[in-house]
Amino acid sequence: PVPGRCAYFVERKKRFCKMIPAPGRRFCGEHGQLEGENDRKRIPCPLDPKHTVYEDQLQKHLKKCNSREKPKPVYFVQDINAGLKDVAEIPEKQVPISSLSKEELENLIIKLKKASSGLELRLKEQILSHQALQEALNDPKNGESASKHLKQQASILGNMEKLHLLGPGRCFVEFGAGRGKLSHWVDVALRNVENVQFLLVERATTRFKVDGKHKRRDSVFERLQVDIQHLCLKKVPILEKTKLPVVGIGKHLCGAATDLALRCLVESYTTCFDGENEEPAPKRSRTDKTEAASNNSDKESNNDCKPVAGIVIALCCHHKCDWRHYVGREFFKSAGLGPVEFNYFQRMSSWATCGMREMVTKASTSEESEEQTSDTEHHEQTFSKTESGSDTLQGVLTVEERKEVGCLCKLLIDHGRIEYLKQRGYKAALQYYTESAVSLENVLLTAVPSPSLIPEPTT
């Protein structure tokens, strides 16, 4: 054990506990009772049983426990971006794909191919880079994982620059921010630009955050610890005050989180409220062009209802999509598909990497720091588990056939998102932003409002 630290060996983590014990003791309070060093009884915390507390100090602990329910921030609006309210439309039981007969599977694939016919099966390659990351990219100390992340971040910035989204008078909202590396590089790219703000949205507490390390004094970083499902951007105080045009960004925003983020940007942020505690106006029919034009007119006439300046999101984990949150439901319905087909397609989307993904990378090389290893792609692990399951139907479809079906499923789900954005006046597109050798999740969704809706930058 490290001197001055707890001497208990945590078998699950294959290391000694890092807590600091009381003076004169070898073990921390958590492990002292296990080793017979402490007679005071410890019990699981009722708020979070993952940790324990002295029984005689329970009431004191409950008042300061990090798992206690905290007051909701002003920008928390329950389920504002959740989407579908009618749970009756959601299938109750998910039937395993492996339990389908060959005929049922073939019918599903026929539906998939019919719905995706006419779509561009091969996306445009737009693998770019940005000067802001050149020094980091050329650092010989980079390990393989760090190098891959930097290449992806550089291409995302390159695509943002191509869309003229890197400029003054912007508020960059990073969804699923994690450590905040993407915002960090945007900040580096805008080192000579004034009036720039960053909102980092992440529902979980995160270690090794980098947003506190930015060197620019005139850039503002603020973290919003809230689930995207409940985030009302219009009520974020800093946005209410500055009213800067928003640019939504994200790197590998898992499954349903992408749909929640799109709805957060396109609907809840640009929806006008009649009063502080009133609900948004009822949604109009998406197919009614006259009313849609009226909507756009209303938005233009209200300075508080600006559309977002742009959206740049690297997509990920389609198998984690959810019909309730999915923004492309109308597109699916127009193709004669519904929640049942979506349920199968989102699970079959993981077949896109069958035969391509190797085992999860083990411990990183000694050149990589703990900060870099903590940023390992958990998406790789998720896919490995999904693909090894019975849903791969080995013996029914070949690896190549599964891969083709999986790619079509991902394309169809993504195209529903594109149609959703187009119906709301955005020019949206999908492109490959990095090589598959760098990341198998290499599709970038971009969107900018039509010229008549682009807000003027605030300087």
Tab-separated table of C-alpha atoms in Angstrom:
chain	number	residue	atom	x	y	z
A	1	PRO	CA	0.000	0.000	0.000
A	2	VAL	CA	1.025	3.613	-0.518
A	3	PRO	CA	2.292	5.215	2.716
A	4	GLY	CA	-0.436	7.239	4.377
A	5	ARG	CA	-3.198	5.458	2.433
A	6	CYS	CA	-5.563	2.636	3.385
A	7	ALA	CA	-3.892	-0.803	3.529
A	8	TYR	CA	-6.972	-2.674	2.244
A	9	PHE	CA	-6.524	-4.456	-1.086
A	10	VAL	CA	-9.572	-3.987	-3.318
A	11	GLU	CA	-9.787	-7.267	-5.222
A	12	ARG	CA	-12.248	-5.964	-7.780
A	13	LYS	CA	-9.914	-3.142	-8.812
A	14	LYS	CA	-6.691	-5.103	-8.298
A	15	ARG	CA	-5.155	-2.324	-6.212
A	16	PHE	CA	-5.045	-0.929	-2.685
A	17	CYS	CA	-7.698	1.504	-1.463
A	18	LYS	CA	-6.667	5.124	-1.993
A	19	MET	CA	-8.573	6.602	0.963
A	20	ILE	CA	-6.652	8.295	3.799
A	21	PRO	CA	-7.234	6.593	7.191
A	22	ALA	CA	-7.482	8.423	10.501
A	23	PRO	CA	-4.198	9.090	12.353
A	24	GLY	CA	-2.858	5.916	13.955
A	25	ARG	CA	-5.014	3.577	11.815
A	26	ARG	CA	-4.069	1.359	8.877
A	27	PHE	CA	-7.511	1.260	7.256
A	28	CYS	CA	-10.083	3.853	6.221
A	29	GLY	CA	-13.511	3.912	7.856
A	30	GLU	CA	-14.988	1.898	4.990
A	31	HIS	CA	-12.589	-1.023	5.414
A	32	GLY	CA	-11.605	-0.719	9.089
A	33	GLN	CA	-14.643	-2.712	10.204
A	34	LEU	CA	-13.888	-5.494	7.714
A	35	GLU	CA	-10.426	-5.868	9.183
A	36	GLY	CA	-11.592	-5.702	12.814
A	37	GLU	CA	-9.808	-2.399	13.411
A	38	ASN	CA	-12.968	-0.461	14.167
A	39	ASP	CA	-15.830	-1.444	16.493
A	40	ARG	CA	-18.210	1.273	15.266
A	41	LYS	CA	-20.912	-0.192	13.057
A	42	ARG	CA	-21.105	0.899	9.429
A	43	ILE	CA	-24.247	0.491	7.348
A	44	PRO	CA	-24.997	1.004	3.627
A	45	CYS	CA	-26.052	4.562	2.842
A	46	PRO	CA	-29.832	4.549	2.169
A	47	LEU	CA	-29.312	7.076	-0.644
A	48	ASP	CA	-26.594	5.077	-2.374
A	49	PRO	CA	-25.756	1.575	-1.066
A	50	LYS	CA	-22.464	1.620	-2.989
A	51	HIS	CA	-20.875	3.291	0.012
A	52	THR	CA	-21.278	2.897	3.769
A	53	VAL	CA	-21.541	5.282	6.717
A	54	TYR	CA	-21.176	5.076	10.500
A	55	GLU	CA	-24.623	4.231	11.891
A	56	ASP	CA	-24.305	6.808	14.667
A	57	GLN	CA	-23.565	9.532	12.077
A	58	LEU	CA	-26.258	8.622	9.555
A	59	GLN	CA	-28.401	11.750	9.956
A	60	LYS	CA	-25.370	14.007	9.628
A	61	HIS	CA	-24.214	12.119	6.544
A	62	LEU	CA	-27.612	12.301	4.809
A	63	LYS	CA	-27.449	16.097	4.877
A	64	LYS	CA	-24.179	16.197	2.910
A	65	CYS	CA	-24.196	12.931	0.935
A	66	ASN	CA	-23.393	13.528	-2.743
A	67	SER	CA	-26.290	11.218	-3.655
A	68	ARG	CA	-28.914	13.314	-1.863
A	69	GLU	CA	-31.599	14.920	-3.991
A	70	LYS	CA	-30.470	18.405	-4.803
A	71	PRO	CA	-32.673	21.378	-5.730
A	72	LYS	CA	-33.511	21.303	-9.424
A	73	PRO	CA	-31.831	24.060	-11.463
A	74	VAL	CA	-34.013	26.601	-13.263
A	75	TYR	CA	-33.266	24.971	-16.614
A	76	PHE	CA	-34.616	21.588	-15.458
A	77	VAL	CA	-37.996	20.909	-17.085
A	78	GLN	CA	-39.213	17.348	-16.580
A	79	ASP	CA	-39.184	15.342	-19.850
A	80	ILE	CA	-39.176	18.463	-22.036
A	81	ASN	CA	-37.116	16.656	-24.693
A	82	ALA	CA	-38.444	13.136	-24.081
A	83	GLY	CA	-40.635	13.006	-27.179
A	84	LEU	CA	-43.432	10.443	-27.255
A	85	LYS	CA	-45.929	10.865	-24.423
A	86	ASP	CA	-48.263	8.002	-25.383
A	87	VAL	CA	-46.678	4.870	-23.916
A	88	ALA	CA	-49.342	2.756	-25.634
A	89	GLU	CA	-47.361	3.153	-28.853
A	90	ILE	CA	-44.305	1.482	-27.321
A	91	PRO	CA	-44.100	-2.337	-27.599
A	92	GLU	CA	-44.280	-3.969	-24.179
A	93	LYS	CA	-42.163	-7.032	-24.866
A	94	GLN	CA	-39.003	-7.154	-26.944
A	95	VAL	CA	-38.756	-10.471	-28.746
A	96	PRO	CA	-35.157	-11.647	-29.269
A	97	ILE	CA	-34.117	-11.573	-32.907
A	98	SER	CA	-32.742	-15.083	-32.500
A	99	SER	CA	-36.276	-16.346	-31.812
A	100	LEU	CA	-37.551	-15.156	-35.207
A	101	SER	CA	-38.174	-17.742	-37.880
A	102	LYS	CA	-36.208	-17.534	-41.108
A	103	GLU	CA	-39.317	-16.267	-42.887
A	104	GLU	CA	-39.937	-13.542	-40.287
A	105	LEU	CA	-36.321	-12.421	-40.523
A	106	GLU	CA	-36.489	-12.333	-44.320
A	107	ASN	CA	-39.664	-10.221	-44.174
A	108	LEU	CA	-37.926	-7.781	-41.821
A	109	ILE	CA	-34.970	-7.469	-44.196
A	110	ILE	CA	-37.326	-6.954	-47.160
A	111	LYS	CA	-39.003	-4.087	-45.264
A	112	LEU	CA	-35.597	-2.633	-44.419
A	113	LYS	CA	-34.359	-2.708	-48.010
A	114	LYS	CA	-37.616	-1.267	-49.341
A	115	ALA	CA	-37.534	1.611	-46.838
A	116	SER	CA	-33.869	2.369	-47.576
A	117	SER	CA	-34.170	2.158	-51.356
A	118	GLY	CA	-33.364	5.523	-52.893
A	119	LEU	CA	-31.099	6.544	-50.003
A	120	GLU	CA	-27.443	7.248	-50.683
A	121	LEU	CA	-25.809	4.073	-49.369
A	122	ARG	CA	-22.267	5.427	-49.516
A	123	LEU	CA	-21.865	8.690	-47.667
A	124	LYS	CA	-19.518	11.443	-48.753
A	125	GLU	CA	-16.065	11.358	-47.160
A	126	GLN	CA	-15.179	14.608	-45.454
A	127	ILE	CA	-12.102	13.758	-43.396
A	128	LEU	CA	-10.671	17.130	-42.415
A	129	SER	CA	-8.278	18.519	-39.837
A	130	HIS	CA	-7.660	21.776	-38.005
A	131	GLN	CA	-4.544	23.754	-37.259
A	132	ALA	CA	-5.452	24.007	-33.572
A	133	LEU	CA	-4.637	20.305	-33.075
A	134	GLN	CA	-1.545	19.989	-35.262
A	135	GLU	CA	0.918	20.268	-32.399
A	136	ALA	CA	-0.984	17.702	-30.324
A	137	LEU	CA	-1.337	15.357	-33.306
A	138	ASN	CA	2.425	15.424	-33.895
A	139	ASP	CA	3.299	14.735	-30.257
A	140	PRO	CA	5.458	11.569	-30.238
A	141	LYS	CA	4.218	10.729	-26.735
A	142	ASN	CA	0.720	9.983	-28.019
A	143	GLY	CA	-0.450	6.421	-27.604
A	144	GLU	CA	-2.799	4.769	-30.085
A	145	SER	CA	-5.961	5.728	-28.176
A	146	ALA	CA	-4.949	9.371	-27.741
A	147	SER	CA	-3.992	9.641	-31.412
A	148	LYS	CA	-7.388	8.301	-32.535
A	149	HIS	CA	-9.267	10.758	-30.333
A	150	LEU	CA	-7.210	13.684	-31.619
A	151	LYS	CA	-7.822	12.743	-35.260
A	152	GLN	CA	-11.564	12.642	-34.648
A	153	GLN	CA	-11.585	15.946	-32.768
A	154	ALA	CA	-9.489	17.572	-35.496
A	155	SER	CA	-11.912	16.431	-38.198
A	156	ILE	CA	-14.934	17.631	-36.212
A	157	LEU	CA	-13.329	21.079	-35.891
A	158	GLY	CA	-12.445	21.013	-39.587
A	159	ASN	CA	-16.065	20.325	-40.467
A	160	MET	CA	-17.228	23.079	-38.120
A	161	GLU	CA	-14.867	25.518	-39.824
A	162	LYS	CA	-16.126	24.447	-43.245
A	163	LEU	CA	-19.661	25.320	-42.086
A	164	HIS	CA	-18.435	28.712	-40.755
A	165	LEU	CA	-19.413	27.799	-37.204
A	166	LEU	CA	-16.089	28.723	-35.603
A	167	GLY	CA	-16.422	32.434	-35.001
A	168	PRO	CA	-17.199	35.188	-32.499
A	169	GLY	CA	-20.469	35.652	-30.667
A	170	ARG	CA	-21.293	31.966	-30.233
A	171	CYS	CA	-22.328	29.725	-27.390
A	172	PHE	CA	-21.055	26.192	-27.955
A	173	VAL	CA	-23.151	23.556	-26.195
A	174	GLU	CA	-21.348	20.218	-25.923
A	175	PHE	CA	-23.781	17.387	-25.230
A	176	GLY	CA	-22.448	14.310	-23.428
A	177	ALA	CA	-19.375	16.403	-22.712
A	178	GLY	CA	-17.582	13.951	-20.425
A	179	ARG	CA	-14.188	15.508	-19.744
A	180	GLY	CA	-14.903	18.366	-22.146
A	181	LYS	CA	-12.090	17.690	-24.613
A	182	LEU	CA	-14.074	18.740	-27.687
A	183	SER	CA	-14.962	22.102	-26.119
A	184	HIS	CA	-11.336	22.473	-25.084
A	185	TRP	CA	-10.136	22.211	-28.675
A	186	VAL	CA	-12.837	24.568	-29.913
A	187	ASP	CA	-11.586	27.024	-27.295
A	188	VAL	CA	-8.004	26.577	-28.543
A	189	ALA	CA	-9.153	27.189	-32.126
A	190	LEU	CA	-10.861	30.417	-31.036
A	191	ARG	CA	-8.057	31.784	-28.887
A	192	ASN	CA	-8.128	35.163	-30.682
A	193	VAL	CA	-11.912	35.409	-30.856
A	194	GLU	CA	-14.061	37.400	-28.432
A	195	ASN	CA	-17.431	36.758	-26.835
A	196	VAL	CA	-17.389	32.955	-26.803
A	197	GLN	CA	-19.152	30.764	-24.252
A	198	PHE	CA	-19.186	27.030	-23.583
A	199	LEU	CA	-21.935	25.003	-21.925
A	200	LEU	CA	-20.881	21.429	-21.145
A	201	VAL	CA	-23.884	19.152	-20.621
A	202	GLU	CA	-23.177	15.921	-18.743
A	203	ARG	CA	-25.528	14.116	-16.382
A	204	ALA	CA	-22.775	12.239	-14.534
A	205	THR	CA	-19.946	13.554	-12.423
A	206	THR	CA	-16.712	13.304	-14.387
A	207	ARG	CA	-13.101	12.909	-13.341
A	208	PHE	CA	-10.143	14.522	-15.124
A	209	LYS	CA	-12.213	17.399	-16.542
A	210	VAL	CA	-10.228	19.674	-18.851
A	211	ASP	CA	-12.621	22.619	-19.123
A	212	GLY	CA	-11.092	24.165	-16.004
A	213	LYS	CA	-7.657	24.197	-17.626
A	214	HIS	CA	-8.379	26.531	-20.525
A	215	LYS	CA	-5.946	29.410	-20.752
A	216	ARG	CA	-8.141	32.073	-22.325
A	217	ARG	CA	-9.421	34.552	-19.771
A	218	ASP	CA	-12.257	35.870	-21.896
A	219	SER	CA	-13.893	32.494	-22.627
A	220	VAL	CA	-16.628	31.282	-20.293
A	221	PHE	CA	-17.010	27.610	-19.379
A	222	GLU	CA	-20.032	26.370	-17.458
A	223	ARG	CA	-21.082	22.797	-16.697
A	224	LEU	CA	-24.719	21.742	-16.601
A	225	GLN	CA	-25.077	18.488	-14.672
A	226	VAL	CA	-28.452	17.442	-16.021
A	227	ASP	CA	-29.886	14.744	-18.254
A	228	ILE	CA	-30.437	16.096	-21.784
A	229	GLN	CA	-33.999	14.768	-21.502
A	230	HIS	CA	-34.815	17.491	-18.974
A	231	LEU	CA	-32.679	20.376	-20.279
A	232	CYS	CA	-34.423	23.564	-21.401
A	233	LEU	CA	-31.686	25.678	-22.969
A	234	LYS	CA	-33.920	28.766	-23.044
A	235	LYS	CA	-33.860	28.830	-19.247
A	236	VAL	CA	-30.073	28.599	-18.807
A	237	PRO	CA	-29.247	31.956	-17.134
A	238	ILE	CA	-26.141	32.680	-19.194
A	239	LEU	CA	-28.073	32.153	-22.444
A	240	GLU	CA	-31.012	34.228	-21.214
A	241	LYS	CA	-28.586	37.049	-20.489
A	242	THR	CA	-26.394	37.014	-23.608
A	243	LYS	CA	-28.824	35.512	-26.165
A	244	LEU	CA	-25.876	34.267	-28.204
A	245	PRO	CA	-26.546	31.985	-31.191
A	246	VAL	CA	-26.065	28.370	-30.143
A	247	VAL	CA	-23.888	25.741	-31.817
A	248	GLY	CA	-24.675	22.199	-30.632
A	249	ILE	CA	-21.726	19.798	-30.714
A	250	GLY	CA	-21.001	16.264	-29.530
A	251	LYS	CA	-18.494	13.477	-30.017
A	252	HIS	CA	-19.959	9.964	-29.957
A	253	LEU	CA	-23.293	10.898	-28.455
A	254	CYS	CA	-24.788	7.514	-27.615
A	255	GLY	CA	-28.052	6.393	-29.216
A	256	ALA	CA	-31.074	8.119	-27.738
A	257	ALA	CA	-28.905	10.961	-26.391
A	258	THR	CA	-28.511	12.213	-29.972
A	259	ASP	CA	-32.289	12.389	-30.400
A	260	LEU	CA	-32.694	14.132	-27.043
A	261	ALA	CA	-30.028	16.667	-28.018
A	262	LEU	CA	-31.624	17.355	-31.408
A	263	ARG	CA	-35.015	17.920	-29.800
A	264	CYS	CA	-33.402	20.086	-27.119
A	265	LEU	CA	-31.869	22.310	-29.803
A	266	VAL	CA	-34.558	22.324	-32.465
A	267	GLU	CA	-37.709	22.284	-30.348
A	268	SER	CA	-37.331	23.296	-26.705
A	269	TYR	CA	-34.711	25.980	-27.379
A	270	THR	CA	-36.574	27.666	-30.231
A	271	THR	CA	-40.083	27.232	-28.787
A	272	CYS	CA	-41.568	30.466	-27.469
A	273	PHE	CA	-43.175	30.478	-24.017
A	274	ASP	CA	-46.079	32.739	-23.211
A	275	GLY	CA	-45.230	32.758	-19.532
A	276	GLU	CA	-42.571	31.585	-17.132
A	277	ASN	CA	-44.479	28.526	-15.909
A	278	GLU	CA	-46.534	27.770	-18.998
A	279	GLU	CA	-46.096	24.806	-21.270
A	280	PRO	CA	-44.918	25.214	-24.878
A	281	ALA	CA	-47.591	25.736	-27.503
A	282	PRO	CA	-49.003	22.472	-28.927
A	283	LYS	CA	-46.976	21.002	-31.785
A	284	ARG	CA	-48.421	21.554	-35.229
A	285	SER	CA	-48.627	18.880	-37.878
A	286	ARG	CA	-45.230	18.275	-39.428
A	287	THR	CA	-46.826	17.776	-42.820
A	288	ASP	CA	-48.653	21.112	-42.862
A	289	LYS	CA	-46.338	23.363	-44.853
A	290	THR	CA	-48.519	26.437	-44.372
A	291	GLU	CA	-48.389	26.176	-40.592
A	292	ALA	CA	-44.672	25.358	-40.686
A	293	ALA	CA	-44.071	28.568	-42.627
A	294	SER	CA	-46.140	30.397	-40.028
A	295	ASN	CA	-43.953	28.872	-37.315
A	296	ASN	CA	-40.821	30.170	-39.037
A	297	SER	CA	-42.403	33.595	-39.350
A	298	ASP	CA	-43.207	33.637	-35.648
A	299	LYS	CA	-39.655	32.659	-34.771
A	300	GLU	CA	-38.168	35.383	-36.947
A	301	SER	CA	-40.370	38.022	-35.345
A	302	ASN	CA	-39.301	37.066	-31.818
A	303	ASN	CA	-35.687	37.850	-30.892
A	304	ASP	CA	-35.804	35.310	-28.069
A	305	CYS	CA	-36.607	32.453	-30.435
A	306	LYS	CA	-33.541	32.209	-32.640
A	307	PRO	CA	-32.779	28.898	-34.283
A	308	VAL	CA	-29.462	27.296	-33.444
A	309	ALA	CA	-26.565	28.455	-35.616
A	310	GLY	CA	-25.437	24.896	-36.275
A	311	ILE	CA	-25.305	21.271	-35.174
A	312	VAL	CA	-22.257	19.002	-35.461
A	313	ILE	CA	-22.594	15.617	-33.767
A	314	ALA	CA	-20.527	12.446	-34.233
A	315	LEU	CA	-23.111	9.644	-34.046
A	316	CYS	CA	-22.759	6.475	-32.024
A	317	CYS	CA	-24.443	3.388	-30.565
A	318	HIS	CA	-27.577	3.106	-32.692
A	319	HIS	CA	-28.501	-0.024	-30.735
A	320	LYS	CA	-29.183	2.280	-27.766
A	321	CYS	CA	-31.821	4.273	-29.639
A	322	ASP	CA	-35.346	4.350	-28.248
A	323	TRP	CA	-38.628	4.759	-30.139
A	324	ARG	CA	-39.987	7.070	-27.466
A	325	HIS	CA	-37.117	9.529	-27.920
A	326	TYR	CA	-36.409	8.986	-31.625
A	327	VAL	CA	-36.959	12.152	-33.671
A	328	GLY	CA	-37.521	10.303	-36.954
A	329	ARG	CA	-40.766	8.550	-36.043
A	330	GLU	CA	-42.720	10.380	-38.751
A	331	PHE	CA	-40.190	9.275	-41.358
A	332	PHE	CA	-40.505	5.655	-40.231
A	333	LYS	CA	-44.297	5.848	-40.351
A	334	SER	CA	-44.220	7.343	-43.857
A	335	ALA	CA	-42.206	4.294	-44.928
A	336	GLY	CA	-44.828	1.935	-43.469
A	337	LEU	CA	-42.718	1.135	-40.426
A	338	GLY	CA	-43.498	1.448	-36.735
A	339	PRO	CA	-42.138	0.821	-33.241
A	340	VAL	CA	-41.894	-2.955	-33.762
A	341	GLU	CA	-39.686	-2.643	-36.847
A	342	PHE	CA	-37.659	0.125	-35.191
A	343	ASN	CA	-37.079	-2.093	-32.199
A	344	TYR	CA	-35.582	-4.792	-34.419
A	345	PHE	CA	-33.624	-2.400	-36.639
A	346	GLN	CA	-31.940	-0.595	-33.755
A	347	ARG	CA	-30.698	-3.923	-32.369
A	348	MET	CA	-29.669	-5.186	-35.794
A	349	SER	CA	-27.653	-1.990	-36.332
A	350	SER	CA	-24.828	-3.482	-34.263
A	351	TRP	CA	-24.323	-6.069	-37.030
A	352	ALA	CA	-22.627	-3.329	-39.065
A	353	THR	CA	-19.378	-4.166	-37.314
A	354	CYS	CA	-19.637	-7.970	-37.317
A	355	GLY	CA	-16.315	-9.522	-38.234
A	356	MET	CA	-14.555	-6.160	-38.040
A	357	ARG	CA	-14.214	-5.352	-34.367
A	358	GLU	CA	-11.420	-6.966	-32.420
A	359	MET	CA	-11.467	-7.650	-28.722
A	360	VAL	CA	-11.590	-4.642	-26.429
A	361	THR	CA	-8.173	-3.059	-26.083
A	362	LYS	CA	-6.533	-4.049	-22.823
A	363	ALA	CA	-4.494	-1.770	-20.611
A	364	SER	CA	-2.994	1.098	-22.558
A	365	THR	CA	0.708	1.571	-23.130
A	366	SER	CA	2.926	3.189	-20.550
A	367	GLU	CA	3.161	6.330	-22.675
A	368	GLU	CA	-0.513	7.130	-22.017
A	369	SER	CA	-1.383	8.939	-18.829
A	370	GLU	CA	-4.260	8.067	-16.513
A	371	GLU	CA	-6.204	10.966	-18.028
A	372	GLN	CA	-5.951	9.419	-21.488
A	373	THR	CA	-6.881	5.916	-20.401
A	374	SER	CA	-9.936	7.225	-18.555
A	375	ASP	CA	-11.236	8.461	-21.911
A	376	THR	CA	-11.231	4.996	-23.516
A	377	GLU	CA	-14.100	4.374	-25.918
A	378	HIS	CA	-16.731	2.571	-23.847
A	379	HIS	CA	-18.660	2.256	-27.096
A	380	GLU	CA	-16.195	-0.408	-28.214
A	381	GLN	CA	-17.049	-2.532	-25.195
A	382	THR	CA	-20.778	-2.090	-25.661
A	383	PHE	CA	-20.619	-3.273	-29.247
A	384	SER	CA	-18.479	-6.264	-28.390
A	385	LYS	CA	-21.085	-7.443	-25.907
A	386	THR	CA	-23.933	-6.836	-28.326
A	387	GLU	CA	-22.308	-8.667	-31.197
A	388	SER	CA	-21.372	-11.675	-29.141
A	389	GLY	CA	-25.012	-12.255	-28.213
A	390	SER	CA	-27.482	-14.628	-29.818
A	391	ASP	CA	-28.937	-11.846	-31.991
A	392	THR	CA	-26.083	-12.293	-34.478
A	393	LEU	CA	-27.906	-15.377	-35.870
A	394	GLN	CA	-24.808	-17.298	-36.767
A	395	GLY	CA	-25.569	-19.915	-39.361
A	396	VAL	CA	-28.589	-18.019	-40.719
A	397	LEU	CA	-26.822	-14.990	-42.184
A	398	THR	CA	-23.199	-14.739	-43.216
A	399	VAL	CA	-20.912	-12.127	-41.679
A	400	GLU	CA	-21.102	-10.006	-44.837
A	401	GLU	CA	-24.891	-10.235	-44.951
A	402	ARG	CA	-25.155	-9.212	-41.303
A	403	LYS	CA	-22.781	-6.314	-41.943
A	404	GLU	CA	-24.874	-5.118	-44.900
A	405	VAL	CA	-28.111	-5.323	-42.883
A	406	GLY	CA	-26.521	-3.517	-39.949
A	407	CYS	CA	-25.280	-0.679	-42.159
A	408	LEU	CA	-28.739	-0.276	-43.694
A	409	CYS	CA	-30.306	-0.115	-40.211
A	410	LYS	CA	-27.911	2.622	-39.118
A	411	LEU	CA	-28.440	4.538	-42.350
A	412	LEU	CA	-32.223	4.359	-42.029
A	413	ILE	CA	-32.183	5.559	-38.415
A	414	ASP	CA	-29.828	8.420	-39.294
A	415	HIS	CA	-31.865	9.402	-42.337
A	416	GLY	CA	-34.919	9.792	-40.100
A	417	ARG	CA	-32.912	12.346	-38.112
A	418	ILE	CA	-31.957	14.185	-41.304
A	419	GLU	CA	-35.592	14.342	-42.423
A	420	TYR	CA	-36.581	15.649	-38.990
A	421	LEU	CA	-34.080	18.503	-39.310
A	422	LYS	CA	-35.037	19.292	-42.895
A	423	GLN	CA	-38.712	19.594	-41.962
A	424	ARG	CA	-37.706	22.259	-39.464
A	425	GLY	CA	-35.826	24.407	-41.948
A	426	TYR	CA	-32.303	23.046	-41.551
A	427	LYS	CA	-29.849	21.980	-44.229
A	428	ALA	CA	-28.715	18.646	-42.795
A	429	ALA	CA	-26.239	16.054	-44.029
A	430	LEU	CA	-24.346	12.903	-43.071
A	431	GLN	CA	-20.705	12.290	-43.909
A	432	TYR	CA	-17.774	10.082	-42.965
A	433	TYR	CA	-15.572	12.324	-40.850
A	434	THR	CA	-12.835	9.821	-40.060
A	435	GLU	CA	-11.528	6.476	-41.287
A	436	SER	CA	-13.056	3.251	-40.007
A	437	ALA	CA	-9.596	2.259	-38.754
A	438	VAL	CA	-9.743	5.253	-36.403
A	439	SER	CA	-13.342	4.656	-35.310
A	440	LEU	CA	-16.009	2.305	-36.608
A	441	GLU	CA	-18.508	4.951	-35.522
A	442	ASN	CA	-17.300	7.379	-38.180
A	443	VAL	CA	-20.471	9.214	-39.266
A	444	LEU	CA	-20.921	12.913	-38.551
A	445	LEU	CA	-24.311	14.645	-38.601
A	446	THR	CA	-24.191	18.334	-39.513
A	447	ALA	CA	-26.963	20.889	-39.834
A	448	VAL	CA	-27.229	24.636	-40.358
A	449	PRO	CA	-30.425	26.683	-40.615
A	450	SER	CA	-31.654	27.872	-43.992
A	451	PRO	CA	-30.247	31.321	-44.915
A	452	SER	CA	-33.448	33.135	-43.934
A	453	LEU	CA	-33.228	31.796	-40.379
A	454	ILE	CA	-29.497	32.261	-39.643
A	455	PRO	CA	-29.098	34.562	-36.618
A	456	GLU	CA	-26.591	37.396	-36.796
A	457	PRO	CA	-23.456	36.798	-34.638
A	458	THR	CA	-23.348	38.877	-31.487
A	459	THR	CA	-20.062	40.688	-30.968
